PDB file of C-alpha atoms in Angstrom:
ATOM      1  CA  MET A  30     -11.336  -8.078 -11.686  1.00  0.00           C
ATOM      2  CA  PHE A  31      -9.008  -5.650  -9.917  1.00  0.00           C
ATOM      3  CA  ILE A  32      -8.115  -4.760  -6.333  1.00  0.00           C
ATOM      4  CA  ASP A  33      -6.784  -1.451  -5.066  1.00  0.00           C
ATOM      5  CA  SER A  34      -4.119  -2.559  -2.595  1.00  0.00           C
ATOM      6  CA  HIS A  35      -3.589   0.908  -1.107  1.00  0.00           C
ATOM      7  CA  CYS A  36      -5.967   3.846  -0.707  1.00  0.00           C
ATOM      8  CA  HIS A  37      -7.109   6.348   1.906  1.00  0.00           C
ATOM      9  CA  LEU A  38     -10.886   6.302   1.587  1.00  0.00           C
ATOM     10  CA  ASN A  39     -11.286   7.598   5.134  1.00  0.00           C
ATOM     11  CA  PHE A  40      -9.699  10.923   4.167  1.00  0.00           C
ATOM     12  CA  PRO A  41     -12.297  13.738   4.091  1.00  0.00           C
ATOM     13  CA  GLU A  42     -11.879  14.244   0.338  1.00  0.00           C
ATOM     14  CA  LEU A  43     -13.261  10.753  -0.280  1.00  0.00           C
ATOM     15  CA  SER A  44     -15.227   9.596   2.751  1.00  0.00           C
ATOM     16  CA  ASP A  45     -18.301  11.676   1.945  1.00  0.00           C
ATOM     17  CA  LYS A  46     -18.349  10.305  -1.616  1.00  0.00           C
ATOM     18  CA  ILE A  47     -18.161   6.632  -0.706  1.00  0.00           C
ATOM     19  CA  ASN A  48     -21.395   5.565  -2.420  1.00  0.00           C
ATOM     20  CA  LEU A  49     -20.414   7.220  -5.700  1.00  0.00           C
ATOM     21  CA  ILE A  50     -16.950   5.681  -5.435  1.00  0.00           C
ATOM     22  CA  GLN A  51     -18.432   2.240  -4.881  1.00  0.00           C
ATOM     23  CA  ASP A  52     -20.508   2.700  -8.041  1.00  0.00           C
ATOM     24  CA  SER A  53     -17.398   3.684 -10.008  1.00  0.00           C
ATOM     25  CA  MET A  54     -15.515   0.700  -8.623  1.00  0.00           C
ATOM     26  CA  LEU A  55     -18.283  -1.603  -9.793  1.00  0.00           C
ATOM     27  CA  ILE A  56     -18.196  -0.144 -13.301  1.00  0.00           C
ATOM     28  CA  ASN A  57     -14.412  -0.644 -13.524  1.00  0.00           C
ATOM     29  CA  ARG A  58     -14.576  -4.139 -11.971  1.00  0.00           C
ATOM     30  CA  VAL A  59     -12.636  -3.098  -8.883  1.00  0.00           C
ATOM     31  CA  THR A  60     -13.955  -5.534  -6.314  1.00  0.00           C
ATOM     32  CA  HIS A  61     -12.012  -4.625  -3.153  1.00  0.00           C
ATOM     33  CA  ALA A  62      -9.851  -1.902  -1.661  1.00  0.00           C
ATOM     34  CA  LEU A  63      -7.444  -1.832   1.260  1.00  0.00           C
ATOM     35  CA  VAL A  64      -7.914   1.372   3.267  1.00  0.00           C
ATOM     36  CA  VAL A  65      -4.536   2.160   4.777  1.00  0.00           C
ATOM     37  CA  SER A  66      -3.906   3.833   8.111  1.00  0.00           C
ATOM     38  CA  VAL A  67      -1.581   6.834   8.368  1.00  0.00           C
ATOM     39  CA  GLY A  68      -1.819   7.506  12.102  1.00  0.00           C
ATOM     40  CA  LYS A  69      -3.354   6.669  15.442  1.00  0.00           C
ATOM     41  CA  LYS A  70      -5.771   9.605  15.423  1.00  0.00           C
ATOM     42  CA  SER A  71      -7.542   8.416  12.265  1.00  0.00           C
ATOM     43  CA  ILE A  72      -7.925   4.751  13.241  1.00  0.00           C
ATOM     44  CA  ASP A  73     -11.467   5.135  14.568  1.00  0.00           C
ATOM     45  CA  SER A  74     -12.763   6.748  11.369  1.00  0.00           C
ATOM     46  CA  LEU A  75     -11.012   4.112   9.285  1.00  0.00           C
ATOM     47  CA  ILE A  76     -12.474   1.193  11.243  1.00  0.00           C
ATOM     48  CA  ASN A  77     -15.908   2.802  11.193  1.00  0.00           C
ATOM     49  CA  LEU A  78     -15.752   3.139   7.404  1.00  0.00           C
ATOM     50  CA  VAL A  79     -14.598  -0.380   6.549  1.00  0.00           C
ATOM     51  CA  SER A  80     -17.058  -1.946   8.990  1.00  0.00           C
ATOM     52  CA  LYS A  81     -19.907  -0.639   6.826  1.00  0.00           C
ATOM     53  CA  HIS A  82     -18.623  -2.111   3.538  1.00  0.00           C
ATOM     54  CA  ASP A  83     -17.902  -5.779   2.927  1.00  0.00           C
ATOM     55  CA  ASN A  84     -15.406  -5.042   0.149  1.00  0.00           C
ATOM     56  CA  LEU A  85     -13.228  -2.677   2.183  1.00  0.00           C
ATOM     57  CA  LEU A  86     -10.367  -3.892   4.375  1.00  0.00           C
ATOM     58  CA  ALA A  87      -8.025  -2.015   6.705  1.00  0.00           C
ATOM     59  CA  SER A  88      -4.528  -1.704   8.113  1.00  0.00           C
ATOM     60  CA  VAL A  89      -3.155  -0.095  11.258  1.00  0.00           C
ATOM     61  CA  GLY A  90       0.022   1.973  11.426  1.00  0.00           C
ATOM     62  CA  THR A  91       1.642   5.386  11.161  1.00  0.00           C
ATOM     63  CA  HIS A  92       3.044   7.006   8.034  1.00  0.00           C
ATOM     64  CA  PRO A  93       6.691   8.018   8.595  1.00  0.00           C
ATOM     65  CA  GLU A  94       5.909  11.720   8.105  1.00  0.00           C
ATOM     66  CA  TYR A  95       2.716  11.777  10.191  1.00  0.00           C
ATOM     67  CA  GLY A  96       2.204  12.055  13.922  1.00  0.00           C
ATOM     68  CA  ILE A  97       5.872  12.444  14.837  1.00  0.00           C
ATOM     69  CA  ASP A  98       4.845  13.304  18.400  1.00  0.00           C
ATOM     70  CA  GLU A  99       2.283  10.505  18.470  1.00  0.00           C
ATOM     71  CA  GLU A 100       2.984   7.568  20.782  1.00  0.00           C
ATOM     72  CA  PHE A 101       2.152   4.337  18.940  1.00  0.00           C
ATOM     73  CA  SER A 102       3.832   1.432  20.693  1.00  0.00           C
ATOM     74  CA  VAL A 103       4.038  -2.234  19.752  1.00  0.00           C
ATOM     75  CA  ASP A 104       1.371  -2.912  22.385  1.00  0.00           C
ATOM     76  CA  ASP A 105      -0.885  -0.196  20.942  1.00  0.00           C
ATOM     77  CA  ILE A 106      -0.648  -1.635  17.441  1.00  0.00           C
ATOM     78  CA  CYS A 107      -1.222  -5.197  18.614  1.00  0.00           C
ATOM     79  CA  SER A 108      -4.172  -4.184  20.777  1.00  0.00           C
ATOM     80  CA  ILE A 109      -5.959  -2.418  17.921  1.00  0.00           C
ATOM     81  CA  ALA A 110      -5.216  -5.074  15.306  1.00  0.00           C
ATOM     82  CA  SER A 111      -6.129  -8.053  17.463  1.00  0.00           C
ATOM     83  CA  ILE A 112      -9.711  -6.904  18.094  1.00  0.00           C
ATOM     84  CA  ASN A 113     -10.572  -5.849  14.543  1.00  0.00           C
ATOM     85  CA  LYS A 114     -10.986  -8.705  12.078  1.00  0.00           C
ATOM     86  CA  LYS A 115     -10.942  -6.374   9.077  1.00  0.00           C
ATOM     87  CA  ILE A 116      -7.386  -5.274   9.854  1.00  0.00           C
ATOM     88  CA  ILE A 117      -5.238  -7.427   7.584  1.00  0.00           C
ATOM     89  CA  ALA A 118      -1.899  -5.577   7.587  1.00  0.00           C
ATOM     90  CA  ILE A 119       0.436  -3.324   9.560  1.00  0.00           C
ATOM     91  CA  GLY A 120       1.251   0.042   8.026  1.00  0.00           C
ATOM     92  CA  GLU A 121       1.776   2.129   6.327  1.00  0.00           C
ATOM     93  CA  THR A 122       5.141   2.380   7.966  1.00  0.00           C
ATOM     94  CA  GLY A 123       8.680   2.972   6.828  1.00  0.00           C
ATOM     95  CA  LEU A 124      11.082   5.804   6.102  1.00  0.00           C
ATOM     96  CA  ASP A 125      10.800   9.029   4.125  1.00  0.00           C
ATOM     97  CA  TYR A 126      13.869  11.234   3.716  1.00  0.00           C
ATOM     98  CA  TYR A 127      12.597  13.134   0.687  1.00  0.00           C
ATOM     99  CA  ARG A 128      11.932  16.485   2.348  1.00  0.00           C
ATOM    100  CA  GLY A 129      14.665  16.261   4.926  1.00  0.00           C
ATOM    101  CA  SER A 130      13.802  16.061   8.595  1.00  0.00           C
ATOM    102  CA  ASN A 131      15.070  16.272  12.147  1.00  0.00           C
ATOM    103  CA  TYR A 132      13.157  13.095  12.878  1.00  0.00           C
ATOM    104  CA  PHE A 133      15.000  10.383  10.938  1.00  0.00           C
ATOM    105  CA  GLU A 134      15.900   8.511  14.138  1.00  0.00           C
ATOM    106  CA  VAL A 135      12.271   8.694  15.282  1.00  0.00           C
ATOM    107  CA  GLN A 136      11.183   7.278  11.927  1.00  0.00           C
ATOM    108  CA  LYS A 137      13.664   4.420  12.203  1.00  0.00           C
ATOM    109  CA  GLU A 138      12.609   3.441  15.708  1.00  0.00           C
ATOM    110  CA  ARG A 139       8.918   3.622  14.850  1.00  0.00           C
ATOM    111  CA  PHE A 140       9.536   1.510  11.735  1.00  0.00           C
ATOM    112  CA  ARG A 141      11.195  -1.124  13.913  1.00  0.00           C
ATOM    113  CA  GLN A 142       8.237  -1.075  16.310  1.00  0.00           C
ATOM    114  CA  HIS A 143       5.805  -1.667  13.458  1.00  0.00           C
ATOM    115  CA  ILE A 144       7.855  -4.595  12.162  1.00  0.00           C
ATOM    116  CA  ARG A 145       7.967  -6.124  15.641  1.00  0.00           C
ATOM    117  CA  ALA A 146       4.201  -5.758  15.992  1.00  0.00           C
ATOM    118  CA  ALA A 147       3.666  -7.325  12.571  1.00  0.00           C
ATOM    119  CA  ARG A 148       5.803 -10.318  13.548  1.00  0.00           C
ATOM    120  CA  ILE A 149       3.881 -10.776  16.800  1.00  0.00           C
ATOM    121  CA  LEU A 150       0.549 -10.611  14.965  1.00  0.00           C
ATOM    122  CA  GLY A 151       1.665 -12.576  11.909  1.00  0.00           C
ATOM    123  CA  LEU A 152       0.404  -9.817   9.617  1.00  0.00           C
ATOM    124  CA  PRO A 153       2.177  -8.505   6.496  1.00  0.00           C
ATOM    125  CA  LEU A 154       3.705  -5.033   6.344  1.00  0.00           C
ATOM    126  CA  ILE A 155       2.816  -2.103   4.110  1.00  0.00           C
ATOM    127  CA  VAL A 156       6.125  -0.296   3.633  1.00  0.00           C
ATOM    128  CA  HIS A 157       6.576   3.311   2.547  1.00  0.00           C
ATOM    129  CA  THR A 158      10.096   4.129   1.382  1.00  0.00           C
ATOM    130  CA  ARG A 159      11.175   7.321  -0.340  1.00  0.00           C
ATOM    131  CA  SER A 160      14.757   8.526  -0.732  1.00  0.00           C
ATOM    132  CA  SER A 161      15.614   6.052   2.027  1.00  0.00           C
ATOM    133  CA  ALA A 162      16.059   2.698   0.293  1.00  0.00           C
ATOM    134  CA  VAL A 163      19.350   1.661   1.911  1.00  0.00           C
ATOM    135  CA  ASP A 164      18.102   2.207   5.469  1.00  0.00           C
ATOM    136  CA  THR A 165      14.730   0.654   4.655  1.00  0.00           C
ATOM    137  CA  ILE A 166      16.271  -2.573   3.365  1.00  0.00           C
ATOM    138  CA  ARG A 167      18.760  -2.688   6.238  1.00  0.00           C
ATOM    139  CA  ILE A 168      16.056  -2.381   8.892  1.00  0.00           C
ATOM    140  CA  LEU A 169      13.834  -4.943   7.169  1.00  0.00           C
ATOM    141  CA  LYS A 170      16.741  -7.384   7.323  1.00  0.00           C
ATOM    142  CA  GLU A 171      17.746  -6.562  10.901  1.00  0.00           C
ATOM    143  CA  GLU A 172      14.183  -6.932  12.184  1.00  0.00           C
ATOM    144  CA  LYS A 173      13.600 -10.158  10.193  1.00  0.00           C
ATOM    145  CA  ALA A 174      10.669  -8.701   8.290  1.00  0.00           C
ATOM    146  CA  TYR A 175      11.092 -11.469   5.717  1.00  0.00           C
ATOM    147  CA  GLU A 176       9.373 -13.800   8.194  1.00  0.00           C
ATOM    148  CA  ILE A 177       6.055 -12.086   7.516  1.00  0.00           C
ATOM    149  CA  GLY A 178       6.713 -10.245   4.245  1.00  0.00           C
ATOM    150  CA  GLY A 179       4.517  -7.525   2.854  1.00  0.00           C
ATOM    151  CA  VAL A 180       4.360  -4.944   0.098  1.00  0.00           C
ATOM    152  CA  MET A 181       6.560  -2.052  -0.963  1.00  0.00           C
ATOM    153  CA  HIS A 182       3.788   0.429  -1.610  1.00  0.00           C
ATOM    154  CA  CYS A 183       3.824   3.023  -4.407  1.00  0.00           C
ATOM    155  CA  PHE A 184       7.330   1.846  -5.176  1.00  0.00           C
ATOM    156  CA  THR A 185       9.596   4.272  -7.034  1.00  0.00           C
ATOM    157  CA  GLU A 186      13.073   3.070  -6.104  1.00  0.00           C
ATOM    158  CA  SER A 187      15.478   1.301  -8.473  1.00  0.00           C
ATOM    159  CA  TRP A 188      15.119  -2.168  -9.944  1.00  0.00           C
ATOM    160  CA  ASP A 189      18.090  -3.317  -7.840  1.00  0.00           C
ATOM    161  CA  ILE A 190      16.279  -2.271  -4.657  1.00  0.00           C
ATOM    162  CA  ALA A 191      13.116  -3.966  -5.917  1.00  0.00           C
ATOM    163  CA  LYS A 192      15.033  -7.224  -6.300  1.00  0.00           C
ATOM    164  CA  GLU A 193      16.356  -6.906  -2.748  1.00  0.00           C
ATOM    165  CA  ALA A 194      12.825  -6.320  -1.465  1.00  0.00           C
ATOM    166  CA  MET A 195      11.435  -9.308  -3.361  1.00  0.00           C
ATOM    167  CA  ASN A 196      14.212 -11.463  -1.919  1.00  0.00           C
ATOM    168  CA  LEU A 197      12.945 -10.407   1.510  1.00  0.00           C
ATOM    169  CA  ASN A 198       9.458 -11.759   0.724  1.00  0.00           C
ATOM    170  CA  PHE A 199       7.944  -8.442  -0.367  1.00  0.00           C
ATOM    171  CA  PHE A 200       5.673  -7.642  -3.280  1.00  0.00           C
ATOM    172  CA  ILE A 201       6.141  -4.552  -5.459  1.00  0.00           C
ATOM    173  CA  SER A 202       3.114  -2.270  -5.806  1.00  0.00           C
ATOM    174  CA  ILE A 203       2.713   0.017  -8.804  1.00  0.00           C
ATOM    175  CA  SER A 204       0.640   3.206  -8.562  1.00  0.00           C
ATOM    176  CA  GLY A 205      -0.744   5.717 -11.046  1.00  0.00           C
ATOM    177  CA  ILE A 206       2.743   7.195 -11.361  1.00  0.00           C
ATOM    178  CA  VAL A 207       3.323   4.532 -14.025  1.00  0.00           C
ATOM    179  CA  THR A 208       1.044   6.524 -16.362  1.00  0.00           C
ATOM    180  CA  PHE A 209       2.926   9.798 -15.888  1.00  0.00           C
ATOM    181  CA  LYS A 210       5.172  11.266 -18.539  1.00  0.00           C
ATOM    182  CA  ASN A 211       8.856  10.530 -17.906  1.00  0.00           C
ATOM    183  CA  ALA A 212       8.109   7.941 -15.183  1.00  0.00           C
ATOM    184  CA  THR A 213      10.981   5.857 -16.530  1.00  0.00           C
ATOM    185  CA  THR A 214      11.917   4.049 -13.321  1.00  0.00           C
ATOM    186  CA  VAL A 215       8.356   3.046 -12.462  1.00  0.00           C
ATOM    187  CA  CYS A 216       7.736   1.851 -16.017  1.00  0.00           C
ATOM    188  CA  GLU A 217      10.866  -0.296 -15.742  1.00  0.00           C
ATOM    189  CA  LEU A 218       9.549  -1.752 -12.483  1.00  0.00           C
ATOM    190  CA  ALA A 219       6.152  -2.443 -14.046  1.00  0.00           C
ATOM    191  CA  LEU A 220       7.817  -4.223 -16.940  1.00  0.00           C
ATOM    192  CA  LYS A 221      10.396  -6.267 -15.020  1.00  0.00           C
ATOM    193  CA  THR A 222       8.593  -7.243 -11.815  1.00  0.00           C
ATOM    194  CA  PRO A 223       7.362 -10.843 -12.143  1.00  0.00           C
ATOM    195  CA  LEU A 224       3.580 -10.996 -12.307  1.00  0.00           C
ATOM    196  CA  ASP A 225       3.528 -13.213  -9.230  1.00  0.00           C
ATOM    197  CA  LYS A 226       5.220 -10.422  -7.210  1.00  0.00           C
ATOM    198  CA  LEU A 227       3.131  -7.501  -8.488  1.00  0.00           C
ATOM    199  CA  LEU A 228       0.348  -5.522  -6.819  1.00  0.00           C
ATOM    200  CA  ILE A 229      -1.503  -2.446  -8.072  1.00  0.00           C
ATOM    201  CA  GLU A 230      -2.798   0.572  -6.161  1.00  0.00           C
ATOM    202  CA  THR A 231      -4.080   4.131  -6.399  1.00  0.00           C
ATOM    203  CA  ASP A 232      -2.780   5.725  -3.171  1.00  0.00           C
ATOM    204  CA  SER A 233      -5.939   7.792  -3.578  1.00  0.00           C
ATOM    205  CA  PRO A 234      -6.882  10.572  -3.133  1.00  0.00           C
ATOM    206  CA  TYR A 235      -3.393  11.262  -4.523  1.00  0.00           C
ATOM    207  CA  LEU A 236      -1.516  10.333  -7.729  1.00  0.00           C
ATOM    208  CA  THR A 237      -4.475  10.195 -10.092  1.00  0.00           C
ATOM    209  CA  PRO A 238      -3.445   8.282 -13.228  1.00  0.00           C
ATOM    210  CA  GLU A 239      -3.828   9.456 -16.769  1.00  0.00           C
ATOM    211  CA  PRO A 240      -6.260  10.152 -18.382  1.00  0.00           C
ATOM    212  CA  TYR A 241      -7.658  11.804 -15.218  1.00  0.00           C
ATOM    213  CA  ARG A 242      -4.515  13.345 -13.776  1.00  0.00           C
ATOM    214  CA  GLY A 243      -5.317  16.573 -11.940  1.00  0.00           C
ATOM    215  CA  LYS A 244      -8.653  15.272 -10.683  1.00  0.00           C
ATOM    216  CA  LEU A 245      -9.440  13.601  -7.372  1.00  0.00           C
ATOM    217  CA  ASN A 246      -8.279   9.987  -7.328  1.00  0.00           C
ATOM    218  CA  ASP A 247     -10.267   7.016  -6.017  1.00  0.00           C
ATOM    219  CA  PRO A 248      -9.945   3.196  -6.080  1.00  0.00           C
ATOM    220  CA  SER A 249     -11.865   2.810  -9.345  1.00  0.00           C
ATOM    221  CA  ASN A 250      -8.856   4.295 -11.138  1.00  0.00           C
ATOM    222  CA  VAL A 251      -6.680   1.286 -10.339  1.00  0.00           C
ATOM    223  CA  PHE A 252      -8.095   0.008 -13.639  1.00  0.00           C
ATOM    224  CA  TYR A 253      -5.905   2.549 -15.449  1.00  0.00           C
ATOM    225  CA  VAL A 254      -2.824   1.407 -13.556  1.00  0.00           C
ATOM    226  CA  ALA A 255      -3.502  -2.148 -14.725  1.00  0.00           C
ATOM    227  CA  LYS A 256      -4.142  -0.899 -18.246  1.00  0.00           C
ATOM    228  CA  LYS A 257      -0.772   0.851 -18.453  1.00  0.00           C
ATOM    229  CA  ILE A 258       1.051  -2.192 -17.078  1.00  0.00           C
ATOM    230  CA  SER A 259      -0.653  -4.411 -19.653  1.00  0.00           C
ATOM    231  CA  GLU A 260       0.435  -2.046 -22.426  1.00  0.00           C
ATOM    232  CA  LEU A 261       4.045  -2.003 -21.210  1.00  0.00           C
ATOM    233  CA  ARG A 262       4.147  -5.793 -21.016  1.00  0.00           C
ATOM    234  CA  ASN A 263       2.078  -6.360 -24.157  1.00  0.00           C
ATOM    235  CA  ILE A 264      -0.368  -8.638 -22.356  1.00  0.00           C
ATOM    236  CA  ASP A 265      -4.121  -8.608 -21.790  1.00  0.00           C
ATOM    237  CA  ILE A 266      -5.281  -6.301 -18.998  1.00  0.00           C
ATOM    238  CA  MET A 267      -7.180  -9.153 -17.393  1.00  0.00           C
ATOM    239  CA  GLU A 268      -3.926 -11.048 -16.961  1.00  0.00           C
ATOM    240  CA  VAL A 269      -2.681  -8.158 -14.829  1.00  0.00           C
ATOM    241  CA  GLY A 270      -5.968  -8.139 -12.939  1.00  0.00           C
ATOM    242  CA  LYS A 271      -5.990 -11.883 -12.346  1.00  0.00           C
ATOM    243  CA  SER A 272      -2.392 -12.120 -11.139  1.00  0.00           C
ATOM    244  CA  SER A 273      -2.463  -9.009  -8.924  1.00  0.00           C
ATOM    245  CA  THR A 274      -5.763 -10.110  -7.386  1.00  0.00           C
ATOM    246  CA  LYS A 275      -4.357 -13.550  -6.572  1.00  0.00           C
ATOM    247  CA  ASN A 276      -1.256 -11.933  -5.106  1.00  0.00           C
ATOM    248  CA  PHE A 277      -3.403  -9.696  -2.900  1.00  0.00           C
ATOM    249  CA  PHE A 278      -5.405 -12.602  -1.517  1.00  0.00           C
ATOM    250  CA  ASP A 279      -2.296 -14.724  -1.016  1.00  0.00           C
ATOM    251  CA  LEU A 280      -0.337 -11.986   0.762  1.00  0.00           C
ATOM    252  CA  PHE A 281      -3.096 -10.751   3.041  1.00  0.00           C
ATOM    253  CA  LYS A 282      -4.642 -14.190   3.557  1.00  0.00           C
ATOM    254  CA  VAL A 283      -8.159 -13.133   2.666  1.00  0.00           C
ATOM    255  CA  SER A 284     -10.705 -14.701   0.355  1.00  0.00           C
ATOM    256  CA  ILE A 285     -13.794 -13.481  -1.475  1.00  0.00           C
TER     257      ILE A 285
END
């Protein structure tokens, strides 16, 4: 079986297709999905969605590029997470310097707040890092994020950064990018990351893997991420499924 460790099923593109998506997940043996928060304004819709489906779980947090003017304090995060049993992680949070921004300092402070909330709650972090690896690793160390660990979601940084993250008690999550032409770095990560530190995800509705690139993505397609990883490593696809599923349950402290 397979688990999508990162998706956005509450986004409008997917939320009105949830029954069809659940059917597709069943066909591809995708048993669970973690629906990840990107901001305070969407928390209610996210919680409402996962509360209706036993196989959907949730996080709480703010994407580094979303809701820059949105106040989301440590107390806010803790208050929301502590009263919702289906919230199993804090995030996604982190740093994104890819497009350039006047808000890098805001991102850094908000990242620190999310880490502090995660430590208070004892919940793992879902970390987004793009073109910001040095600052991301530095802040994780300074805020002692290794005490709770987490996952580096949709990871595309170098193998050296991956090793630093794993040394800080973080898993590496591979997305559909691994199936893209010329995705050399992600293929290297998929090949070198120890199976006991590997998670798989779709980041749907984005990053649809081959052979469906260009179409709307959903959690059922995490099967194709696992398939590509198995081909790169020359192992059975179910070995990828078994190990990544165990890693998911171990990290997020949930059971079937």
